[in-house]
PDB file of C-alpha atoms in Angstrom:
ATOM      1  CA  MET R 173       9.564  28.563   8.623  1.00 94.00           C
ATOM      2  CA  ILE R 174       9.253  27.925   5.002  1.00 97.00           C
ATOM      3  CA  LYS R 175       7.387  24.643   3.746  1.00 98.00           C
ATOM      4  CA  ILE R 176       8.358  22.858   0.321  1.00 98.00           C
ATOM      5  CA  ALA R 177       6.960  20.308  -1.574  1.00 98.00           C
ATOM      6  CA  VAL R 178       9.195  18.234  -4.038  1.00 98.00           C
ATOM      7  CA  VAL R 179       7.191  16.306  -6.634  1.00 98.00           C
ATOM      8  CA  GLY R 180       9.278  12.972  -7.521  1.00 94.00           C
ATOM      9  CA  ASP R 181       9.130  11.632 -11.134  1.00 97.00           C
ATOM     10  CA  VAL R 182       5.376  12.283 -12.343  1.00 98.00           C
ATOM     11  CA  HIS R 183       5.684   9.729 -15.035  1.00 98.00           C
ATOM     12  CA  GLU R 184       2.206  10.973 -16.262  1.00 97.00           C
ATOM     13  CA  LEU R 185       0.709  10.028 -12.521  1.00 97.00           C
ATOM     14  CA  TRP R 186      -0.603  13.994 -12.167  1.00 98.00           C
ATOM     15  CA  GLN R 187      -4.150  14.742 -11.163  1.00 97.00           C
ATOM     16  CA  PRO R 188      -4.373  18.413 -12.063  1.00 97.00           C
ATOM     17  CA  ILE R 189      -7.620  19.401  -9.862  1.00 97.00           C
ATOM     18  CA  GLU R 190      -6.810  16.667  -6.772  1.00 97.00           C
ATOM     19  CA  ASP R 191      -3.159  17.177  -6.704  1.00 98.00           C
ATOM     20  CA  ARG R 192      -3.513  21.030  -6.514  1.00 97.00           C
ATOM     21  CA  LEU R 193      -6.315  20.813  -4.023  1.00 98.00           C
ATOM     22  CA  ALA R 194      -4.000  18.241  -1.829  1.00 98.00           C
ATOM     23  CA  LEU R 195      -0.933  20.962  -2.062  1.00 98.00           C
ATOM     24  CA  GLN R 196      -3.406  23.867  -0.861  1.00 97.00           C
ATOM     25  CA  ALA R 197      -4.395  21.570   2.241  1.00 97.00           C
ATOM     26  CA  LEU R 198      -0.727  20.930   2.581  1.00 97.00           C
ATOM     27  CA  GLY R 199       0.131  24.871   2.758  1.00 97.00           C
ATOM     28  CA  VAL R 200       3.256  24.971   1.036  1.00 98.00           C
ATOM     29  CA  ASP R 201       5.035  27.690   0.093  1.00 98.00           C
ATOM     30  CA  LEU R 202       6.762  26.516  -2.961  1.00 98.00           C
ATOM     31  CA  VAL R 203       6.481  23.264  -5.114  1.00 98.00           C
ATOM     32  CA  LEU R 204       9.738  21.924  -6.594  1.00 98.00           C
ATOM     33  CA  PHE R 205       9.346  19.374  -9.827  1.00 98.00           C
ATOM     34  CA  VAL R 206      12.181  17.333 -10.668  1.00 98.00           C
ATOM     35  CA  GLY R 207      10.792  15.861 -14.118  1.00 98.00           C
ATOM     36  CA  ASP R 208      10.095  12.939 -16.267  1.00 98.00           C
ATOM     37  CA  PHE R 209       6.559  14.179 -16.575  1.00 98.00           C
ATOM     38  CA  GLY R 210       6.315  11.243 -19.067  1.00 97.00           C
ATOM     39  CA  ASN R 211       7.456  10.766 -23.221  1.00 96.00           C
ATOM     40  CA  GLU R 212       7.632  14.020 -24.469  1.00 97.00           C
ATOM     41  CA  ALA R 213       3.900  14.225 -22.426  1.00 97.00           C
ATOM     42  CA  VAL R 214       3.028  17.962 -23.877  1.00 98.00           C
ATOM     43  CA  GLU R 215      -0.217  18.105 -22.045  1.00 97.00           C
ATOM     44  CA  VAL R 216       0.872  16.543 -18.646  1.00 98.00           C
ATOM     45  CA  VAL R 217       3.532  19.614 -18.493  1.00 98.00           C
ATOM     46  CA  ARG R 218       0.334  21.938 -19.476  1.00 98.00           C
ATOM     47  CA  ALA R 219      -1.345  20.683 -16.595  1.00 98.00           C
ATOM     48  CA  ILE R 220       1.611  21.203 -14.207  1.00 98.00           C
ATOM     49  CA  ALA R 221       2.564  24.708 -15.732  1.00 98.00           C
ATOM     50  CA  SER R 222      -0.919  26.031 -15.056  1.00 97.00           C
ATOM     51  CA  LEU R 223      -0.572  24.683 -11.122  1.00 97.00           C
ATOM     52  CA  ASP R 224      -1.539  28.228  -9.314  1.00 96.00           C
ATOM     53  CA  ILE R 225       1.538  28.141  -6.220  1.00 97.00           C
ATOM     54  CA  PRO R 226       4.718  29.336  -6.544  1.00 98.00           C
ATOM     55  CA  LYS R 227       6.823  26.491  -8.491  1.00 98.00           C
ATOM     56  CA  ALA R 228      10.238  25.763  -9.996  1.00 98.00           C
ATOM     57  CA  ILE R 229      10.897  22.623 -12.698  1.00 98.00           C
ATOM     58  CA  ILE R 230      13.404  20.686 -14.161  1.00 98.00           C
ATOM     59  CA  LEU R 231      12.593  18.505 -17.217  1.00 98.00           C
ATOM     60  CA  GLY R 232      13.954  15.077 -17.198  1.00 98.00           C
ATOM     61  CA  ASN R 233      15.733  12.480 -19.592  1.00 97.00           C
ATOM     62  CA  HIS R 234      12.072  11.167 -20.574  1.00 97.00           C
ATOM     63  CA  ASP R 235      11.148  14.879 -21.332  1.00 98.00           C
ATOM     64  CA  ALA R 236      13.238  14.684 -24.258  1.00 97.00           C
ATOM     65  CA  TRP R 237      12.957  10.839 -24.920  1.00 95.00           C
ATOM     66  CA  TYR R 238      12.702  10.889 -28.680  1.00 94.00           C
ATOM     67  CA  SER R 239      14.201  14.037 -29.645  1.00 93.00           C
ATOM     68  CA  THR R 240      17.603  12.912 -27.920  1.00 90.00           C
ATOM     69  CA  GLY R 241      17.178   9.013 -29.447  1.00 73.00           C
ATOM     70  CA  ASN R 242      19.414   8.085 -31.894  1.00 65.00           C
ATOM     71  CA  PRO R 243      17.406   6.882 -34.982  1.00 58.00           C
ATOM     72  CA  HIS R 244      19.776   4.020 -35.381  1.00 60.00           C
ATOM     73  CA  SER R 245      19.417   2.623 -31.822  1.00 64.00           C
ATOM     74  CA  LYS R 246      18.485  -0.560 -30.725  1.00 65.00           C
ATOM     75  CA  ASN R 247      16.400   0.743 -28.194  1.00 66.00           C
ATOM     76  CA  PRO R 248      12.898   0.520 -30.348  1.00 60.00           C
ATOM     77  CA  SER R 249      11.236   2.743 -27.683  1.00 61.00           C
ATOM     78  CA  LYS R 250      13.183   5.472 -29.131  1.00 63.00           C
ATOM     79  CA  LYS R 251      13.063   5.010 -32.610  1.00 66.00           C
ATOM     80  CA  GLN R 252       8.997   4.493 -32.725  1.00 82.00           C
ATOM     81  CA  CYS R 253       8.786   8.050 -32.024  1.00 89.00           C
ATOM     82  CA  PRO R 254       4.554   8.651 -31.977  1.00 90.00           C
ATOM     83  CA  TYR R 255       4.738  11.717 -33.835  1.00 92.00           C
ATOM     84  CA  ASP R 256       6.734  13.431 -36.702  1.00 90.00           C
ATOM     85  CA  ARG R 257       9.625  15.056 -35.300  1.00 88.00           C
ATOM     86  CA  THR R 258      10.265  17.336 -38.840  1.00 88.00           C
ATOM     87  CA  LYS R 259       6.923  18.557 -38.041  1.00 93.00           C
ATOM     88  CA  GLU R 260       6.736  19.181 -34.235  1.00 94.00           C
ATOM     89  CA  ASP R 261       9.228  19.987 -31.612  1.00 96.00           C
ATOM     90  CA  ARG R 262       7.464  18.833 -27.968  1.00 97.00           C
ATOM     91  CA  VAL R 263      10.772  19.572 -26.260  1.00 98.00           C
ATOM     92  CA  GLN R 264      10.461  23.216 -27.419  1.00 98.00           C
ATOM     93  CA  GLN R 265       6.874  23.068 -26.865  1.00 98.00           C
ATOM     94  CA  GLN R 266       7.149  21.760 -22.810  1.00 98.00           C
ATOM     95  CA  LEU R 267      10.197  24.783 -22.958  1.00 98.00           C
ATOM     96  CA  GLU R 268       7.544  27.370 -23.962  1.00 98.00           C
ATOM     97  CA  ILE R 269       4.763  26.038 -21.973  1.00 98.00           C
ATOM     98  CA  LEU R 270       6.710  26.258 -18.651  1.00 98.00           C
ATOM     99  CA  GLY R 271       8.785  29.724 -19.574  1.00 98.00           C
ATOM    100  CA  GLU R 272      10.490  31.057 -16.254  1.00 97.00           C
ATOM    101  CA  THR R 273       9.352  28.451 -14.383  1.00 98.00           C
ATOM    102  CA  HIS R 274      11.656  25.977 -15.787  1.00 98.00           C
ATOM    103  CA  VAL R 275      15.171  26.313 -14.283  1.00 98.00           C
ATOM    104  CA  GLY R 276      17.168  23.854 -16.303  1.00 98.00           C
ATOM    105  CA  TYR R 277      20.435  26.076 -16.866  1.00 98.00           C
ATOM    106  CA  GLY R 278      18.618  29.029 -14.931  1.00 98.00           C
ATOM    107  CA  TRP R 279      17.398  30.239 -12.036  1.00 98.00           C
ATOM    108  CA  LEU R 280      14.375  31.708 -10.437  1.00 98.00           C
ATOM    109  CA  ASP R 281      14.285  34.260  -7.474  1.00 98.00           C
ATOM    110  CA  PHE R 282      12.010  34.011  -4.607  1.00 98.00           C
ATOM    111  CA  PRO R 283      12.731  37.007  -2.686  1.00 98.00           C
ATOM    112  CA  GLU R 284       9.636  36.451  -0.593  1.00 97.00           C
ATOM    113  CA  LEU R 285      10.885  33.228   0.707  1.00 97.00           C
ATOM    114  CA  ARG R 286      14.630  34.557   0.728  1.00 97.00           C
ATOM    115  CA  LEU R 287      15.989  31.873  -1.891  1.00 98.00           C
ATOM    116  CA  SER R 288      16.638  31.214  -5.359  1.00 98.00           C
ATOM    117  CA  VAL R 289      16.266  28.312  -6.719  1.00 98.00           C
ATOM    118  CA  VAL R 290      19.107  27.229  -9.442  1.00 98.00           C
ATOM    119  CA  GLY R 291      18.570  24.346 -12.027  1.00 98.00           C
ATOM    120  CA  ALA R 292      21.076  21.794 -13.126  1.00 98.00           C
ATOM    121  CA  ARG R 293      21.800  20.732 -16.487  1.00 98.00           C
ATOM    122  CA  PRO R 294      18.322  19.632 -18.155  1.00 98.00           C
ATOM    123  CA  PHE R 295      17.326  16.152 -19.249  1.00 98.00           C
ATOM    124  CA  SER R 296      19.819  14.734 -18.076  1.00 98.00           C
ATOM    125  CA  SER R 297      20.071  11.017 -17.487  1.00 95.00           C
ATOM    126  CA  GLY R 298      23.850  11.008 -15.247  1.00 96.00           C
ATOM    127  CA  GLY R 299      26.479   9.637 -14.896  1.00 96.00           C
ATOM    128  CA  SER R 300      30.254  10.400 -15.915  1.00 96.00           C
ATOM    129  CA  LYS R 301      30.039   9.831 -19.481  1.00 96.00           C
ATOM    130  CA  TRP R 302      28.880  12.910 -21.682  1.00 97.00           C
ATOM    131  CA  LYS R 303      25.740  11.953 -23.662  1.00 94.00           C
ATOM    132  CA  LYS R 304      23.530  13.503 -25.883  1.00 95.00           C
ATOM    133  CA  GLN R 305      26.197  15.602 -27.503  1.00 95.00           C
ATOM    134  CA  HIS R 306      24.089  16.496 -30.554  1.00 95.00           C
ATOM    135  CA  PHE R 307      21.344  17.644 -28.469  1.00 96.00           C
ATOM    136  CA  TYR R 308      23.244  19.847 -25.927  1.00 97.00           C
ATOM    137  CA  ARG R 309      25.413  21.393 -28.655  1.00 97.00           C
ATOM    138  CA  ASP R 310      22.008  22.199 -30.819  1.00 95.00           C
ATOM    139  CA  ARG R 311      19.844  23.410 -27.979  1.00 96.00           C
ATOM    140  CA  TYR R 312      22.227  25.206 -25.558  1.00 97.00           C
ATOM    141  CA  GLY R 313      25.532  25.596 -27.034  1.00 98.00           C
ATOM    142  CA  ILE R 314      27.055  22.965 -24.578  1.00 98.00           C
ATOM    143  CA  ASN R 315      29.888  20.390 -25.681  1.00 98.00           C
ATOM    144  CA  CYS R 316      31.175  18.802 -22.521  1.00 98.00           C
ATOM    145  CA  PHE R 317      30.862  19.068 -18.237  1.00 98.00           C
ATOM    146  CA  THR R 318      33.274  22.059 -18.403  1.00 98.00           C
ATOM    147  CA  GLU R 319      30.969  24.112 -20.343  1.00 98.00           C
ATOM    148  CA  SER R 320      27.852  22.724 -18.281  1.00 98.00           C
ATOM    149  CA  THR R 321      29.199  23.384 -15.424  1.00 98.00           C
ATOM    150  CA  GLN R 322      30.108  26.596 -16.530  1.00 98.00           C
ATOM    151  CA  ARG R 323      26.561  27.611 -17.575  1.00 98.00           C
ATOM    152  CA  ILE R 324      25.013  26.416 -14.146  1.00 98.00           C
ATOM    153  CA  THR R 325      27.686  28.312 -12.375  1.00 98.00           C
ATOM    154  CA  GLU R 326      26.673  31.653 -14.401  1.00 98.00           C
ATOM    155  CA  ALA R 327      22.966  31.067 -13.205  1.00 98.00           C
ATOM    156  CA  VAL R 328      24.358  31.334  -9.627  1.00 98.00           C
ATOM    157  CA  LYS R 329      26.326  34.378 -10.223  1.00 98.00           C
ATOM    158  CA  GLN R 330      22.850  35.987 -11.464  1.00 98.00           C
ATOM    159  CA  THR R 331      20.762  34.830  -8.140  1.00 98.00           C
ATOM    160  CA  SER R 332      19.634  37.723  -5.995  1.00 98.00           C
ATOM    161  CA  GLN R 333      19.404  35.562  -3.027  1.00 98.00           C
ATOM    162  CA  ASP R 334      22.334  33.979  -0.926  1.00 97.00           C
ATOM    163  CA  THR R 335      20.297  31.249  -0.260  1.00 98.00           C
ATOM    164  CA  LEU R 336      20.143  28.617  -3.132  1.00 98.00           C
ATOM    165  CA  ILE R 337      18.449  25.254  -3.730  1.00 98.00           C
ATOM    166  CA  PHE R 338      19.851  23.183  -6.312  1.00 99.00           C
ATOM    167  CA  LEU R 339      17.017  21.708  -8.539  1.00 99.00           C
ATOM    168  CA  GLY R 340      18.072  18.911 -11.010  1.00 98.00           C
ATOM    169  CA  HIS R 341      16.812  15.803 -12.564  1.00 98.00           C
ATOM    170  CA  SER R 342      19.957  13.626 -11.840  1.00 98.00           C
ATOM    171  CA  GLY R 343      21.536  14.181  -8.521  1.00 98.00           C
ATOM    172  CA  PRO R 344      25.284  15.270  -8.389  1.00 98.00           C
ATOM    173  CA  TRP R 345      28.301  12.779  -8.213  1.00 98.00           C
ATOM    174  CA  GLY R 346      29.798  11.949  -5.000  1.00 97.00           C
ATOM    175  CA  LEU R 347      26.845  10.964  -3.058  1.00 98.00           C
ATOM    176  CA  GLY R 348      27.971   7.072  -3.317  1.00 97.00           C
ATOM    177  CA  ALA R 349      28.476   4.060  -5.672  1.00 96.00           C
ATOM    178  CA  ASP R 350      26.337   1.378  -3.947  1.00 96.00           C
ATOM    179  CA  GLU R 351      23.036   0.308  -5.638  1.00 95.00           C
ATOM    180  CA  HIS R 352      21.009   1.950  -2.816  1.00 97.00           C
ATOM    181  CA  SER R 353      23.069   5.357  -2.822  1.00 98.00           C
ATOM    182  CA  PRO R 354      21.107   8.281  -3.858  1.00 98.00           C
ATOM    183  CA  CYS R 355      22.332   8.229  -7.599  1.00 98.00           C
ATOM    184  CA  GLY R 356      23.458   4.438  -7.022  1.00 97.00           C
ATOM    185  CA  LYS R 357      23.149   2.375 -10.524  1.00 95.00           C
ATOM    186  CA  ASP R 358      20.875  -0.242  -9.659  1.00 93.00           C
ATOM    187  CA  TRP R 359      20.712  -1.913 -13.228  1.00 90.00           C
ATOM    188  CA  LYS R 360      23.656  -4.699 -14.859  1.00 86.00           C
ATOM    189  CA  PRO R 361      26.194  -4.275 -13.811  1.00 87.00           C
ATOM    190  CA  VAL R 362      25.303  -3.233 -10.452  1.00 93.00           C
ATOM    191  CA  GLY R 363      26.969  -0.224  -8.655  1.00 94.00           C
ATOM    192  CA  GLY R 364      28.715   2.709  -9.513  1.00 95.00           C
ATOM    193  CA  ASP R 365      27.992   6.242  -9.124  1.00 97.00           C
ATOM    194  CA  TYR R 366      25.553   7.677 -11.719  1.00 97.00           C
ATOM    195  CA  GLY R 367      25.111  11.386 -10.502  1.00 98.00           C
ATOM    196  CA  ASP R 368      26.236  14.275 -12.563  1.00 98.00           C
ATOM    197  CA  PRO R 369      29.803  15.403 -12.431  1.00 98.00           C
ATOM    198  CA  ASP R 370      28.719  19.163 -13.570  1.00 98.00           C
ATOM    199  CA  LEU R 371      25.976  19.319 -10.993  1.00 98.00           C
ATOM    200  CA  MET R 372      29.035  18.567  -8.419  1.00 98.00           C
ATOM    201  CA  GLU R 373      31.254  20.727  -9.505  1.00 98.00           C
ATOM    202  CA  ALA R 374      29.038  24.007  -9.785  1.00 98.00           C
ATOM    203  CA  ILE R 375      27.726  23.262  -6.247  1.00 98.00           C
ATOM    204  CA  SER R 376      31.442  23.358  -5.235  1.00 98.00           C
ATOM    205  CA  LYS R 377      31.935  26.630  -7.138  1.00 98.00           C
ATOM    206  CA  SER R 378      28.757  28.105  -5.463  1.00 98.00           C
ATOM    207  CA  TYR R 379      30.396  27.343  -1.596  1.00 98.00           C
ATOM    208  CA  GLY R 380      33.364  29.766  -2.987  1.00 97.00           C
ATOM    209  CA  MET R 381      31.081  32.193  -4.121  1.00 97.00           C
ATOM    210  CA  GLY R 382      29.651  32.456  -0.662  1.00 96.00           C
ATOM    211  CA  LYS R 383      26.128  31.358  -1.125  1.00 98.00           C
ATOM    212  CA  GLN R 384      24.235  29.040   1.348  1.00 98.00           C
ATOM    213  CA  ILE R 385      22.840  25.563   0.110  1.00 98.00           C
ATOM    214  CA  PRO R 386      20.870  24.116   2.459  1.00 98.00           C
ATOM    215  CA  LEU R 387      19.175  21.432   0.108  1.00 98.00           C
ATOM    216  CA  VAL R 388      19.949  20.169  -3.371  1.00 98.00           C
ATOM    217  CA  THR R 389      17.018  18.018  -4.896  1.00 98.00           C
ATOM    218  CA  PHE R 390      16.435  15.460  -7.408  1.00 98.00           C
ATOM    219  CA  GLY R 391      15.141  12.303  -8.826  1.00 98.00           C
ATOM    220  CA  HIS R 392      15.869  10.020 -11.968  1.00 98.00           C
ATOM    221  CA  MET R 393      17.064   7.228  -9.806  1.00 97.00           C
ATOM    222  CA  HIS R 394      13.963   5.635  -8.300  1.00 97.00           C
ATOM    223  CA  HIS R 395      13.565   4.728  -4.826  1.00 97.00           C
ATOM    224  CA  ARG R 396      12.105   0.943  -5.471  1.00 95.00           C
ATOM    225  CA  LEU R 397      15.704  -0.842  -6.890  1.00 95.00           C
ATOM    226  CA  ARG R 398      15.491  -3.019  -9.866  1.00 90.00           C
ATOM    227  CA  HIS R 399      17.515  -6.107  -8.415  1.00 87.00           C
ATOM    228  CA  ASN R 400      17.029  -5.945  -4.771  1.00 88.00           C
ATOM    229  CA  SER R 401      13.736  -6.200  -3.147  1.00 86.00           C
ATOM    230  CA  GLN R 402      14.794  -6.446   0.248  1.00 87.00           C
ATOM    231  CA  ARG R 403      15.344  -2.237   0.682  1.00 92.00           C
ATOM    232  CA  THR R 404      14.889   0.830  -0.817  1.00 94.00           C
ATOM    233  CA  ARG R 405      17.304   3.402  -2.265  1.00 97.00           C
ATOM    234  CA  GLU R 406      18.680   6.062   0.396  1.00 97.00           C
ATOM    235  CA  ALA R 407      17.026   9.413  -0.188  1.00 98.00           C
ATOM    236  CA  ILE R 408      18.815  11.476   1.848  1.00 98.00           C
ATOM    237  CA  ALA R 409      22.705  12.355   2.026  1.00 98.00           C
ATOM    238  CA  THR R 410      24.609  15.226   3.775  1.00 97.00           C
ATOM    239  CA  ASN R 411      27.985  16.979   3.586  1.00 97.00           C
ATOM    240  CA  ASP R 412      30.321  18.670   5.770  1.00 96.00           C
ATOM    241  CA  MET R 413      28.593  22.350   4.560  1.00 96.00           C
ATOM    242  CA  GLY R 414      25.080  21.370   6.084  1.00 95.00           C
ATOM    243  CA  THR R 415      23.691  20.598   2.508  1.00 98.00           C
ATOM    244  CA  VAL R 416      21.219  18.166   2.710  1.00 98.00           C
ATOM    245  CA  PHE R 417      20.786  15.792  -0.671  1.00 98.00           C
ATOM    246  CA  LEU R 418      17.301  14.525  -1.377  1.00 98.00           C
ATOM    247  CA  ASN R 419      16.479  11.934  -3.963  1.00 98.00           C
ATOM    248  CA  ALA R 420      12.722  12.574  -4.430  1.00 98.00           C
ATOM    249  CA  ALA R 421      11.967  10.010  -7.028  1.00 98.00           C
ATOM    250  CA  CYS R 422       9.357   7.857  -5.478  1.00 96.00           C
ATOM    251  CA  SER R 423       8.008   6.045  -8.074  1.00 95.00           C
ATOM    252  CA  PRO R 424       5.094   5.325  -8.875  1.00 97.00           C
ATOM    253  CA  ARG R 425       3.596   8.795  -7.190  1.00 97.00           C
ATOM    254  CA  LEU R 426       0.322   7.926  -7.105  1.00 97.00           C
ATOM    255  CA  ILE R 427      -0.997   4.427  -6.254  1.00 96.00           C
ATOM    256  CA  ILE R 428      -5.034   3.609  -6.635  1.00 92.00           C
ATOM    257  CA  GLU R 429      -6.347   0.694  -4.553  1.00 90.00           C
ATOM    258  CA  SER R 430     -10.072  -0.395  -4.146  1.00 86.00           C
ATOM    259  CA  ASP R 431     -11.131   2.845  -6.100  1.00 88.00           C
ATOM    260  CA  GLN R 432      -8.871   5.055  -3.581  1.00 93.00           C
ATOM    261  CA  THR R 433      -5.991   7.456  -4.570  1.00 96.00           C
ATOM    262  CA  TYR R 434      -2.883   7.456  -2.362  1.00 97.00           C
ATOM    263  CA  ARG R 435      -0.757  10.193  -3.387  1.00 98.00           C
ATOM    264  CA  SER R 436       2.778  11.360  -2.535  1.00 98.00           C
ATOM    265  CA  PHE R 437       5.092  14.317  -1.944  1.00 98.00           C
ATOM    266  CA  SER R 438       8.400  14.781  -0.072  1.00 98.00           C
ATOM    267  CA  ILE R 439       7.803  17.693   2.362  1.00 98.00           C
ATOM    268  CA  VAL R 440      10.644  19.715   3.285  1.00 98.00           C
ATOM    269  CA  THR R 441      10.471  22.682   6.162  1.00 98.00           C
ATOM    270  CA  LEU R 442      13.170  25.010   6.282  1.00 97.00           C
ATOM    271  CA  GLU R 443      14.008  27.664   8.773  1.00 96.00           C
ATOM    272  CA  SER R 444      17.026  30.257   9.131  1.00 93.00           C
ATOM    273  CA  GLY R 445      18.139  28.797   5.869  1.00 93.00           C
ATOM    274  CA  GLN R 446      18.656  25.075   7.537  1.00 96.00           C
ATOM    275  CA  VAL R 447      16.485  22.067   6.645  1.00 98.00           C
ATOM    276  CA  GLN R 448      14.735  21.304   9.733  1.00 98.00           C
ATOM    277  CA  GLN R 449      12.835  18.246   8.524  1.00 98.00           C
ATOM    278  CA  ILE R 450      11.956  15.876   5.719  1.00 98.00           C
ATOM    279  CA  SER R 451       9.468  13.654   5.380  1.00 98.00           C
ATOM    280  CA  LEU R 452       7.960  11.309   2.588  1.00 98.00           C
ATOM    281  CA  LEU R 453       4.445  11.923   2.689  1.00 98.00           C
ATOM    282  CA  TRP R 454       1.398  10.072   1.739  1.00 97.00           C
ATOM    283  CA  LEU R 455      -2.182  11.264   1.342  1.00 98.00           C
ATOM    284  CA  LYS R 456      -5.417   9.416   1.321  1.00 96.00           C
ATOM    285  CA  GLY R 457      -7.539  11.333  -1.458  1.00 91.00           C
ATOM    286  CA  ILE R 458      -6.532  15.015  -1.043  1.00 94.00           C
ATOM    287  CA  ASP R 459      -5.935  15.901   2.700  1.00 92.00           C
ATOM    288  CA  GLN R 460      -6.080  12.712   4.867  1.00 96.00           C
ATOM    289  CA  ILE R 461      -2.189  11.402   5.754  1.00 96.00           C
ATOM    290  CA  SER R 462      -2.114   7.935   5.508  1.00 95.00           C
ATOM    291  CA  ASN R 463       1.367   7.352   6.138  1.00 96.00           C
ATOM    292  CA  GLU R 464       4.614   9.881   7.144  1.00 97.00           C
ATOM    293  CA  ILE R 465       8.009   8.504   6.876  1.00 97.00           C
ATOM    294  CA  VAL R 466      10.421  11.030   8.719  1.00 97.00           C
ATOM    295  CA  LEU R 467      13.824  11.133   6.477  1.00 98.00           C
ATOM    296  CA  LEU R 468      15.851  13.645   8.152  1.00 97.00           C
ATOM    297  CA  ALA R 469      14.772  15.595  11.828  1.00 97.00           C
ATOM    298  CA  ASN R 470      16.800  18.037  12.955  1.00 89.00           C
ATOM    299  CA  ASN R 471      14.741  19.357  15.496  1.00 69.00           C
TER     300      ASN R 471
END
């Protein structure tokens, strides 16, 4: 039995001491972070890197918020970079802080858990259009979805374990095109699959290599829909290969009410290489369960 905590989009809502104690109280074997720690929030990333629990991390689009922005864009938030990019490279700083725990375009073996974690394309913002051309070309030598798929697939070939977990910031293409689908587009125009085609193709190729993939987890598309307050995003999908897809972007992940802090984690239980249960867990303080929403139960 393996217990995994998946931490959804952080957006600077991370308390280093309290969240570490909460994870220890939960007794998890592995922590997976889906990215978006803040707008190139180096100090938040540094705090998470110091977490003394086995972990794997992928950086999201907000983690390169200024570095991928077009200075001629109409988006003022990306033009108004708060630091001098000719003197600082905060994307590189984050990558160096995280070291091997950042699995974007890479992998991390956990032989004691009999599984490997493979990272999807880092810094992704989703969709079927190839974006951030200069960023991916200059950082990774990647120019298109096909080359990106190949890079992910090469990482799969290097893993030491036959059981894989895929970790992405954006999820894969093919999980539905409704606004409430795991990667559905929920801004105007509403609807459309905003998953990553390269991740979808890499997962398919991994099946062909004989790899078992019980879990693909990601974030980016928040559970709370922008234009529909009557429902929330579907967090779970499955396929015919027995893979469970989990959108863990419960945002905000910290809520403070009457001087009391509530923190959320997605908890995944694996047994014999299969997902047994997934819950969205809210803790009051550090170790008191306030609410548990069972998203999937195969018991």
